[in-house]
Tab-separated table of C-alpha atoms in Angstrom:
chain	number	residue	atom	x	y	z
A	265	UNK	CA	0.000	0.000	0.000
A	266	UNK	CA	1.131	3.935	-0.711
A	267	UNK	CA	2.094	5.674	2.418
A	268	UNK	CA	-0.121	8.332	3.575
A	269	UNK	CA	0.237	11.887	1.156
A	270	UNK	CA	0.765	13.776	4.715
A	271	UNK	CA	3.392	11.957	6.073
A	272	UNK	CA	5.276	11.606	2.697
A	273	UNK	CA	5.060	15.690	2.858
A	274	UNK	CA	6.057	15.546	6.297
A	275	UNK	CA	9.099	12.962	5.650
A	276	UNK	CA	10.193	15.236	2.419
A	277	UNK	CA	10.136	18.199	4.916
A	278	UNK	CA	12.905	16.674	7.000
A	279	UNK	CA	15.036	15.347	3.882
A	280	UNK	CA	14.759	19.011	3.451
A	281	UNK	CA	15.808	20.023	7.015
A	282	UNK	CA	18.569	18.095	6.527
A	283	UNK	CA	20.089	19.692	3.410
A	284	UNK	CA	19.376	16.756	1.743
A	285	UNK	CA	22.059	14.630	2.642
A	286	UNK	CA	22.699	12.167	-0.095
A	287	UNK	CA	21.639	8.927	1.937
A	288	UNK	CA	18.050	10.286	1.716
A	289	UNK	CA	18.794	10.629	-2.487
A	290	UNK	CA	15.485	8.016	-2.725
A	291	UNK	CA	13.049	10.323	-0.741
A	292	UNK	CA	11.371	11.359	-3.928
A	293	UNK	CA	7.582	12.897	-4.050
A	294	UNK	CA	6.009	10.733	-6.390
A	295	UNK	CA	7.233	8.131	-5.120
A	296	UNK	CA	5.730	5.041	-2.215
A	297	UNK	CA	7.807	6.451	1.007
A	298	UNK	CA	6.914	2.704	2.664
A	299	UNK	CA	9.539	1.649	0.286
A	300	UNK	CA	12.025	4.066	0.972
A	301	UNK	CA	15.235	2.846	2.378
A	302	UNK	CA	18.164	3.181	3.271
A	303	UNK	CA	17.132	4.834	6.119
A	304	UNK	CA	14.053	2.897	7.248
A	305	UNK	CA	10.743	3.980	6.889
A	306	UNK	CA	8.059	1.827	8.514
A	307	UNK	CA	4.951	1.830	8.224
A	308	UNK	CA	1.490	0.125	9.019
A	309	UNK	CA	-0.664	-1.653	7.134
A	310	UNK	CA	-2.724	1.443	5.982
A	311	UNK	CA	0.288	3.286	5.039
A	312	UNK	CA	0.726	5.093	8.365
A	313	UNK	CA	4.293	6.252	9.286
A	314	UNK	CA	4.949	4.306	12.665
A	315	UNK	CA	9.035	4.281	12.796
A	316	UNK	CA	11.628	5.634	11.608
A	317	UNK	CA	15.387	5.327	11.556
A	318	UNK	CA	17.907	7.566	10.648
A	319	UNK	CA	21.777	6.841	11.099
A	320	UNK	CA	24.934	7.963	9.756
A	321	UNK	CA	23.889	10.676	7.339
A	322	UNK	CA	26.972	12.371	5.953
A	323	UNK	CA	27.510	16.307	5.844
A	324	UNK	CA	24.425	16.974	7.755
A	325	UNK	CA	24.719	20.732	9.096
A	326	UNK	CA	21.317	21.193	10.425
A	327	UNK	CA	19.580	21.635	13.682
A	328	UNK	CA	16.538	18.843	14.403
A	329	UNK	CA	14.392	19.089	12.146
A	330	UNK	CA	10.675	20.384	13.661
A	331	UNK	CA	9.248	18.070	10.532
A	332	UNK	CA	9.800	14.996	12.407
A	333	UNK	CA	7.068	16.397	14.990
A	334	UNK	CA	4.355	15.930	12.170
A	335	UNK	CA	4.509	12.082	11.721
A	336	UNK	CA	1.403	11.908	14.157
A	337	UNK	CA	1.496	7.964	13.768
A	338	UNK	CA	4.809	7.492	14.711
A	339	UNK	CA	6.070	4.984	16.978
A	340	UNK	CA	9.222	4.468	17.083
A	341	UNK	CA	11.745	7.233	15.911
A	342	UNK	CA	15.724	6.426	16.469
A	343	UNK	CA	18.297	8.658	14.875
A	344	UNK	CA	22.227	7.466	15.340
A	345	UNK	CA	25.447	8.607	14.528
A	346	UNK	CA	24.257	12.039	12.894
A	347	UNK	CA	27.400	14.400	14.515
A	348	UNK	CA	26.104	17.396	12.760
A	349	UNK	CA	22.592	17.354	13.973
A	350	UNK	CA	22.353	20.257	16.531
A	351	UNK	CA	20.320	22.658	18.678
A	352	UNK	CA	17.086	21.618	20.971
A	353	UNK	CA	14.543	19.093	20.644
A	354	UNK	CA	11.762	20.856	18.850
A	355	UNK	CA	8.446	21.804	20.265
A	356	UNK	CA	6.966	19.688	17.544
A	357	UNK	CA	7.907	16.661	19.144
A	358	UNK	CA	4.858	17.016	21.638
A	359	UNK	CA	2.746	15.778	18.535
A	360	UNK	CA	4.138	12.539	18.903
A	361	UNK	CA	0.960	11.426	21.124
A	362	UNK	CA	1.837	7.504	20.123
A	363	UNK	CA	5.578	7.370	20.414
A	364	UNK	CA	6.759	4.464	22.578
A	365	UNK	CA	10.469	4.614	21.594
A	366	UNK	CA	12.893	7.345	21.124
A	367	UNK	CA	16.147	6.642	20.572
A	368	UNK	CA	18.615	9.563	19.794
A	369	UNK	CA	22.425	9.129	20.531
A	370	UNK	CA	25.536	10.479	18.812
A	371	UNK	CA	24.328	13.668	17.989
A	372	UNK	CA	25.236	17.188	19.175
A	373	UNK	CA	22.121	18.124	20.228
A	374	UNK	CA	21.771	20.697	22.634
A	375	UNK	CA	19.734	22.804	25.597
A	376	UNK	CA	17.629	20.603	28.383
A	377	UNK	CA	15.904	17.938	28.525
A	378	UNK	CA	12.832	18.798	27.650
A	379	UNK	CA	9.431	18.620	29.915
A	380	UNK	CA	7.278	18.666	27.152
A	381	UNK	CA	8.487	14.949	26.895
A	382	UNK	CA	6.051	13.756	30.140
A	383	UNK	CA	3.351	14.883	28.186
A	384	UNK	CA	3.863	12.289	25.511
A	385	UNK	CA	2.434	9.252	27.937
A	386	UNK	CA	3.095	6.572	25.560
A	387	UNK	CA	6.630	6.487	25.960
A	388	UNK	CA	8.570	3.425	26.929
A	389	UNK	CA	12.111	4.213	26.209
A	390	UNK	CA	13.838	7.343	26.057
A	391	UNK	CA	17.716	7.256	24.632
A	392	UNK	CA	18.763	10.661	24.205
A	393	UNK	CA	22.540	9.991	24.738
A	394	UNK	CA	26.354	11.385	23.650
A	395	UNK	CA	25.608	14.604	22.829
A	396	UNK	CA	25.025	18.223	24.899
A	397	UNK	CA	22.245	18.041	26.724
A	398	UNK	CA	22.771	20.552	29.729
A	399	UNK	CA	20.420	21.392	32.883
A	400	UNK	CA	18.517	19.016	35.284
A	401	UNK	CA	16.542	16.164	34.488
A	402	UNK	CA	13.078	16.613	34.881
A	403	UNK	CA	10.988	15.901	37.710
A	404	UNK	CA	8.279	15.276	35.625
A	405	UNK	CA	9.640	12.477	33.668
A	406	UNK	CA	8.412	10.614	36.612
A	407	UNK	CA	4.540	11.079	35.148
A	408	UNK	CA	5.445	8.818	32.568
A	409	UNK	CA	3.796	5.344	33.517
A	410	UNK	CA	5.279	3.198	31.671
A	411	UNK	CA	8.687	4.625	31.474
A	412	UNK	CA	11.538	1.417	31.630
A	413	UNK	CA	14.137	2.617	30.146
A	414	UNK	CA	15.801	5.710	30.429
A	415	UNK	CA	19.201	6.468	29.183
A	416	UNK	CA	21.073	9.856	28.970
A	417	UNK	CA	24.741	9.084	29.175
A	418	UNK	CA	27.214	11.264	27.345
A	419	UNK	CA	25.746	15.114	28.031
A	420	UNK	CA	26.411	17.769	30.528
A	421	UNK	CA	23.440	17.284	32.993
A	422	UNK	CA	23.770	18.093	36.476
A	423	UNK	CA	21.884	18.833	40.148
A	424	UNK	CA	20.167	15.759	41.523
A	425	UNK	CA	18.520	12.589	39.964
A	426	UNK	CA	14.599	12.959	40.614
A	427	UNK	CA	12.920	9.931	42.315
A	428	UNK	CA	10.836	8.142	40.623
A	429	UNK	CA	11.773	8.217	37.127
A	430	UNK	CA	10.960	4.750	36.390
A	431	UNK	CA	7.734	2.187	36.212
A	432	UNK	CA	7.616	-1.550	35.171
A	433	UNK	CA	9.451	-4.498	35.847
A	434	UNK	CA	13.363	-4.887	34.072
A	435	UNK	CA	14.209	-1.525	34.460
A	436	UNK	CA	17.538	0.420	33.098
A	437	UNK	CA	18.764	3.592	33.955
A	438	UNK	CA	21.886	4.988	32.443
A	439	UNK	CA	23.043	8.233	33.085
A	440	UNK	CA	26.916	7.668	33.006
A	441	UNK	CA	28.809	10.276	31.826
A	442	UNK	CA	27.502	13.628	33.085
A	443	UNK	CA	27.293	16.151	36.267
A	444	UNK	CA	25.230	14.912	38.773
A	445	UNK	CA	25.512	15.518	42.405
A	446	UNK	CA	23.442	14.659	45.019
A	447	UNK	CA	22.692	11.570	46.957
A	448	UNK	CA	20.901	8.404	44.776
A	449	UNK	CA	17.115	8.227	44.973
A	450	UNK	CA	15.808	5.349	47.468
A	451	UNK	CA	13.897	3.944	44.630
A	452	UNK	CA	16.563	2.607	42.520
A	453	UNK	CA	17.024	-0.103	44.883
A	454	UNK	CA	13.616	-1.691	44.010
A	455	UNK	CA	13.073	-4.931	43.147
A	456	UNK	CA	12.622	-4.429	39.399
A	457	UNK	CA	16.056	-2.128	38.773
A	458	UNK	CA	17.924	-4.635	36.317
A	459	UNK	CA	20.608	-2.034	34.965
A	460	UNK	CA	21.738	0.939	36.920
A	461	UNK	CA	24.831	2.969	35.721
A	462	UNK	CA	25.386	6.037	37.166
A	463	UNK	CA	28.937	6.005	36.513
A	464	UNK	CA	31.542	9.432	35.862
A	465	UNK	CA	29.201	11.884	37.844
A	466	UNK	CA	29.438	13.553	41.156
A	467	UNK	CA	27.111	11.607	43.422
A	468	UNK	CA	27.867	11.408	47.268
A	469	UNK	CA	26.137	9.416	50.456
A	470	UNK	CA	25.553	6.012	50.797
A	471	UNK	CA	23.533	3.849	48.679
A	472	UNK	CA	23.910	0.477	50.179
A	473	UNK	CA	21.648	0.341	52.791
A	474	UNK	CA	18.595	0.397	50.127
A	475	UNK	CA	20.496	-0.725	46.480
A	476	UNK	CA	22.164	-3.829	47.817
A	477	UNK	CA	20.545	-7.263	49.118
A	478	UNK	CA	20.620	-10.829	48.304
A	479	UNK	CA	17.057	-10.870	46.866
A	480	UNK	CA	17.372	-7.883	44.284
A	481	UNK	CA	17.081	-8.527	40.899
A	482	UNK	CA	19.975	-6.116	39.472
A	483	UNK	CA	21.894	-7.552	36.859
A	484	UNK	CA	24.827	-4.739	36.115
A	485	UNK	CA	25.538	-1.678	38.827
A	486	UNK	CA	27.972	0.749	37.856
A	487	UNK	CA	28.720	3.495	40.369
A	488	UNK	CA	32.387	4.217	39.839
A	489	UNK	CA	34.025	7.378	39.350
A	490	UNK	CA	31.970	9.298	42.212
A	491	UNK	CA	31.738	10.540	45.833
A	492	UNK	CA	29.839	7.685	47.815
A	493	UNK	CA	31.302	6.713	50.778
A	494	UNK	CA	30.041	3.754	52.867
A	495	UNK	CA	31.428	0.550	54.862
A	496	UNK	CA	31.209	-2.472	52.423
A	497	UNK	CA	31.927	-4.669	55.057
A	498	UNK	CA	29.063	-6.364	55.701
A	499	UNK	CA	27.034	-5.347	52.624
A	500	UNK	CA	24.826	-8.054	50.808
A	501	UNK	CA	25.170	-7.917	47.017
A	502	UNK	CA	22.556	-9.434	44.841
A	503	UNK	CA	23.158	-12.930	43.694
A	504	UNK	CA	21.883	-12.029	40.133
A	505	UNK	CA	24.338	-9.173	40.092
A	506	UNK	CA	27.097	-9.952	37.117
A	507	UNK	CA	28.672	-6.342	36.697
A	508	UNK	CA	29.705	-4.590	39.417
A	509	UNK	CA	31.852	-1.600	39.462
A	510	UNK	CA	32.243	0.613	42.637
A	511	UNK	CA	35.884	1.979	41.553
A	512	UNK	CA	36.878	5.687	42.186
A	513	UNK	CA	35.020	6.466	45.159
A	514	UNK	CA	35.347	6.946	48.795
A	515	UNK	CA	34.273	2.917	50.177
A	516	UNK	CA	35.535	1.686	53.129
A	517	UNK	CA	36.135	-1.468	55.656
A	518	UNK	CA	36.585	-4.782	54.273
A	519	UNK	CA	35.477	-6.584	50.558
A	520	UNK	CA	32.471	-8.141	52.167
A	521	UNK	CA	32.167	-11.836	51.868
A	522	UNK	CA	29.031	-12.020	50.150
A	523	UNK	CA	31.017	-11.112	47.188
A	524	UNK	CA	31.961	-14.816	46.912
A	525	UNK	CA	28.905	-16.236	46.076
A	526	UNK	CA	28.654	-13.640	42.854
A	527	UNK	CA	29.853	-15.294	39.285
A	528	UNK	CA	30.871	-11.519	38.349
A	529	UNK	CA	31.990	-11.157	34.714
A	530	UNK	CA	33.096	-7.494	35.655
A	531	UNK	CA	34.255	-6.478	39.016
A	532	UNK	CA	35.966	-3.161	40.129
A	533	UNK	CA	36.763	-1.870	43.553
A	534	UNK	CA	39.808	-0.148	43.221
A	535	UNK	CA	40.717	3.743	44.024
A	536	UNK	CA	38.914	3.541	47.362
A	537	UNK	CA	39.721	3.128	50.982
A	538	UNK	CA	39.416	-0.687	51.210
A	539	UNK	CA	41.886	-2.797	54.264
A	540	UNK	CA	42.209	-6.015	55.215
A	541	UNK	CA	42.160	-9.536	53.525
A	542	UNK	CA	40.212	-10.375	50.878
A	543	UNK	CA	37.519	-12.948	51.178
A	544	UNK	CA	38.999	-16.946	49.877
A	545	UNK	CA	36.721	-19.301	47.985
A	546	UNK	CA	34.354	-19.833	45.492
A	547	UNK	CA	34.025	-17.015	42.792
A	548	UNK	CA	36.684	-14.866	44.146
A	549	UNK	CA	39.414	-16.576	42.467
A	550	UNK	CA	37.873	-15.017	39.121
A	551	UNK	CA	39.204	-11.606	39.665
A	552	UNK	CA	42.588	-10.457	39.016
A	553	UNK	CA	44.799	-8.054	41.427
A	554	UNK	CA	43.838	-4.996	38.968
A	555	UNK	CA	40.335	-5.308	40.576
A	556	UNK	CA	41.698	-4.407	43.946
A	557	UNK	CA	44.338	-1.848	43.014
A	558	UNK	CA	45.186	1.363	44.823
A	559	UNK	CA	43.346	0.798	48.143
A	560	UNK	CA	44.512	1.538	51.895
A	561	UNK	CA	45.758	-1.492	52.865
A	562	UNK	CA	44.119	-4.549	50.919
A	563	UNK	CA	46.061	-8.171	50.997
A	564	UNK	CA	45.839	-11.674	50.595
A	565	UNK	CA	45.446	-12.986	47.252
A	566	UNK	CA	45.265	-11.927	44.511
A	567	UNK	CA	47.473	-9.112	46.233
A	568	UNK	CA	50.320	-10.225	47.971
A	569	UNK	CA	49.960	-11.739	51.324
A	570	UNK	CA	48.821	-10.011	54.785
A	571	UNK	CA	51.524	-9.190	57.316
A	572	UNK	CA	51.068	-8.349	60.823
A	573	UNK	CA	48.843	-4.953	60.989
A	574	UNK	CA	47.761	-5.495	57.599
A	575	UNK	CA	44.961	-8.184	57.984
A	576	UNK	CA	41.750	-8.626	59.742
């Protein structure tokens, strides 16, 4: 079936926006824009435009285009690798009453995050990552209700990480890579948090007396290169866990011993203020002496062995 005469206008608009990068050469008018590709245009059965995916589009100079923002049928809209794509999210993107995926990353877009976003209450996964976003993160992503995934590595975001941000079970936040302070919301350490990197910001206090437990269900935590400060000693880490990273912070007492039940395929507690010997047994023979590196006064293997004053 032809694609809809409004959202062939609409998709022309952008190729337009663009400057008419030379990947987009088979966006012509009279032609069926279901068919167009490469990029991928999808669309539904009655010629609807329901996704859309733009990558690597050569000499692009432009800022987003505001023409994406009249695909009213859209779904799914991902754009990667497009360097010279710049300036805000448009206004127009509010239109987007029925899109459950967005999925922008390796742009330079700029300016906040914007709130208009919560009003779009279909959404399921916002990406809007390695690029300039600046500012907070807003509250009011938290009205989303079916919000799982949220991931905004790679910007320049700072002040505090609202509560609340996500609903539904396997959740993922990623906000690695920006300039975040504050203490970590209580509610990333429900049951239903499967991926939570927070890695390379500014965070301080101590999240273990709510993110860690045998009977959570995380599957990779990433807090390294921050402030936190708290005694792992007798911390319980979560037997699903198989990424953990708390290097580059301010941790101290002893590697707890729960960490030997845990088949990790990453671990990293180096750069903090760890002593004493090292748990023996079971999974901790997987980890090499790199993982322990620069701490007070760690020993026993994989580090050489404890002397008098040096082990528990």
């Amino acid at each position: 079936m032809d694609c809809d005469g409004d959202d062939r206008a609409a998709l022309l608009r952008v190729k337009a926006q663009l400057g008419d990068p030379v990947q987009l050469s088979a966006w012509l008018p009279a032609t069926n824009c279901c068919a167009w590709e490469p990029p991928a245009v999808f669309c539904s059965a009655a010629g609807r435009v329901t996704g859309l995916a733009l990558s690597s589009l050569d000499g692009v100079r432009a800022p987003v285009p505001p023409a994406l923002g009249e695909l009213p049928e859209l779904v799914i809209l991902q754009v990667q690798s497009v360097r010279g794509l710049s300036g805000p999210i448009p206004p127009s993107f509010a239109n987007l009453t029925r899109l459950e995926d967005l999925n922008i990353a390796g742009t330079s877009i700029s300016g906040p995050v914007p709130d208009f976003l919560a009003g779009i209450t279909t959404l399921r996964t916002i990406v809007i990552a390695d690029g300039k976003l600046a500012g907070p993160i807003p509250g009011s992503l938290a009205r989303l209700p079916d919000l799982r995934y949220l991931d905004l590595s790679g910007n320049m975001l700072t002040g505090a990480i609202p509560p609340g941000l996500l609903h539904g079970s396997f959740r993922f936040l990623i906000l690695a890579n920006n300039r975040l302070t504050g203490e970590i919301p209580a509610d990333l350490g429900d049951d239903d948090v499967d991926t939570l990197d927070l890695s390379r910001n500014g965070l301080t206090g101590d999240p273990s007396l709510f993110l860690f437990g045998i009977a959570k269900r995380a599957a990779k935590i990433d807090l390294s290169w921050n402030e936190l400060e708290f005694d792992m000693t007798g911390v319980s880490f979560p037997h699903h866990l198989r990424f953990l990273d708390l290097s580059h912070n301010r941790i101290n007492g002893s590697v707890a011993k729960s960490l030997r039940d845990l088949r990790l395929d990453h671990f990293d507690v180096s750069y903090n203020g760890l002593c004493g010997e090292i748990p023996a047994g079971r999974f901790m023979e997987l980890h090499g002496a790199e993982c322990y590196g620069h701490n007070r006064c760690l020993c026993g293997t994989p580090l050489p062995p404890c002397t008098a004053g040096t082990g528990l």
